Short mmCIF file of C-alpha atoms in Angstrom, two decimals:
data_model
loop_
_atom_site.label_atom_id
_atom_site.label_comp_id
_atom_site.label_asym_id
_atom_site.label_seq_id
_atom_site.Cartn_x
_atom_site.Cartn_y
_atom_site.Cartn_z
CA MET O 1 3.77 -11.16 23.74
CA ALA O 2 4.07 -11.84 19.99
CA PRO O 3 1.46 -10.35 17.67
CA SER O 4 -1.05 -12.80 16.20
CA GLN O 5 0.05 -11.86 12.67
CA PRO O 6 3.83 -11.33 12.12
CA PHE O 7 3.30 -8.79 9.32
CA ALA O 8 0.78 -6.46 7.73
CA ILE O 9 0.38 -5.78 4.03
CA ARG O 10 -0.13 -2.16 3.02
CA GLY O 11 -0.62 -0.55 -0.36
CA THR O 12 1.32 2.63 -1.12
CA ASN O 13 2.85 4.67 -3.92
CA PHE O 14 6.53 5.46 -4.39
CA ASN O 15 8.42 7.92 -6.54
CA MET O 16 11.11 6.17 -8.57
CA VAL O 17 13.55 7.14 -11.25
CA VAL O 18 12.75 5.74 -14.71
CA LEU O 19 15.70 4.94 -16.93
CA GLN O 20 14.02 5.25 -20.35
CA LEU O 21 16.07 2.89 -22.50
CA ARG O 22 16.79 3.69 -26.13
CA ASP O 23 19.35 0.89 -26.25
CA ALA O 24 19.41 -1.99 -23.77
CA THR O 25 22.94 -3.17 -24.54
CA PRO O 26 24.84 -3.19 -21.24
CA ASP O 27 28.12 -2.22 -22.99
CA VAL O 28 26.39 0.92 -24.32
CA VAL O 29 24.10 1.90 -21.44
CA LEU O 30 26.32 1.26 -18.42
CA PRO O 31 29.37 3.37 -19.40
CA ALA O 32 27.11 6.29 -20.38
CA LEU O 33 25.22 6.02 -17.11
CA GLU O 34 28.46 5.75 -15.14
CA ARG O 35 29.68 9.00 -16.71
CA LEU O 36 26.45 10.70 -15.65
CA ILE O 37 26.66 9.30 -12.12
CA ASN O 38 30.29 10.42 -11.79
CA GLN O 39 29.17 14.03 -12.33
CA SER O 40 27.05 13.86 -9.16
CA PRO O 41 27.81 10.60 -7.32
CA ALA O 42 25.28 10.98 -4.50
CA PHE O 43 22.36 11.94 -6.74
CA LEU O 44 21.24 8.41 -7.71
CA ARG O 45 23.22 6.33 -5.22
CA ASP O 46 21.16 3.40 -3.91
CA SER O 47 18.06 4.59 -5.78
CA PRO O 48 15.41 2.16 -6.99
CA VAL O 49 15.23 2.34 -10.78
CA VAL O 50 12.49 1.30 -13.19
CA LEU O 51 13.49 0.52 -16.76
CA GLY O 52 11.30 2.17 -19.41
CA LEU O 53 10.96 -0.12 -22.42
CA ASP O 54 8.71 1.89 -24.76
CA ASP O 55 11.59 2.99 -27.04
CA LEU O 56 12.94 -0.56 -27.54
CA GLU O 57 11.77 -2.63 -30.49
CA THR O 58 12.71 -6.26 -29.90
CA ALA O 59 13.22 -8.76 -27.11
CA GLY O 60 15.72 -10.80 -29.14
CA GLN O 61 19.19 -10.96 -27.63
CA LEU O 62 18.58 -8.30 -24.96
CA ASP O 63 20.65 -8.98 -21.86
CA PHE O 64 18.36 -7.77 -19.07
CA ALA O 65 20.22 -9.86 -16.50
CA GLY O 66 23.54 -8.25 -17.49
CA LEU O 67 21.98 -4.81 -17.49
CA ALA O 68 20.48 -5.35 -14.02
CA ALA O 69 23.81 -6.64 -12.68
CA GLY O 70 25.61 -3.63 -14.14
CA LEU O 71 23.11 -1.25 -12.57
CA ARG O 72 23.70 -2.89 -9.19
CA ASN O 73 27.45 -2.43 -9.68
CA LEU O 74 26.74 1.29 -10.17
CA ARG O 75 24.85 1.26 -6.83
CA LEU O 76 21.41 1.46 -8.41
CA ILE O 77 18.62 -0.95 -7.55
CA PRO O 78 16.69 -2.17 -10.62
CA VAL O 79 13.19 -3.13 -9.49
CA GLY O 80 11.02 -3.40 -12.57
CA THR O 81 9.93 -2.26 -16.00
CA ILE O 82 7.23 -0.12 -17.57
CA GLY O 83 5.98 -0.08 -21.15
CA GLY O 84 7.34 -2.06 -24.03
CA SER O 85 6.00 -5.10 -25.81
CA GLY O 86 4.86 -8.26 -24.09
CA GLY O 87 8.02 -10.00 -25.29
CA LEU O 88 10.25 -7.32 -23.79
CA ARG O 89 8.39 -7.44 -20.49
CA GLN O 90 8.63 -11.24 -20.42
CA ALA O 91 12.37 -11.15 -21.11
CA ALA O 92 12.87 -8.57 -18.35
CA ALA O 93 10.70 -10.55 -15.92
CA ALA O 94 12.84 -13.64 -16.60
CA ALA O 95 15.78 -11.54 -15.36
CA GLY O 96 13.92 -10.70 -12.14
CA LEU O 97 12.50 -7.30 -13.13
CA ALA O 98 8.85 -6.94 -12.18
CA PRO O 99 6.38 -5.55 -14.73
CA MET O 100 4.91 -2.36 -13.27
CA ALA O 101 2.06 -0.02 -14.17
CA LYS O 102 3.03 3.38 -15.52
CA GLY O 103 2.89 6.19 -13.02
CA GLN O 104 2.54 9.92 -13.46
CA GLN O 105 5.64 11.53 -14.99
CA LEU O 106 7.01 14.31 -12.77
CA PHE O 107 9.73 15.72 -15.06
#
């Protein structure tokens, strides 16, 4: 017999890696991140990643879609953003990255 409701919504917390961006240019970030990943390939593989935007200054000409695609090619899963200006968060949201509330920093 099928349940009366096909799903349930639950609230929970998750630990996620934050990639605190100092430069959001895919041609700068992705090769540097790939070098880091190559040192320990299984460490971040298939991990959800939140992009930290506090250290970025402008939303003009930032390629969040290209950055997200590049992260997926490195087997990371970009899910959202924290911090940054409203313009940065809007530009990231237009690329499919959800604005998220800051969590507690673990390290």
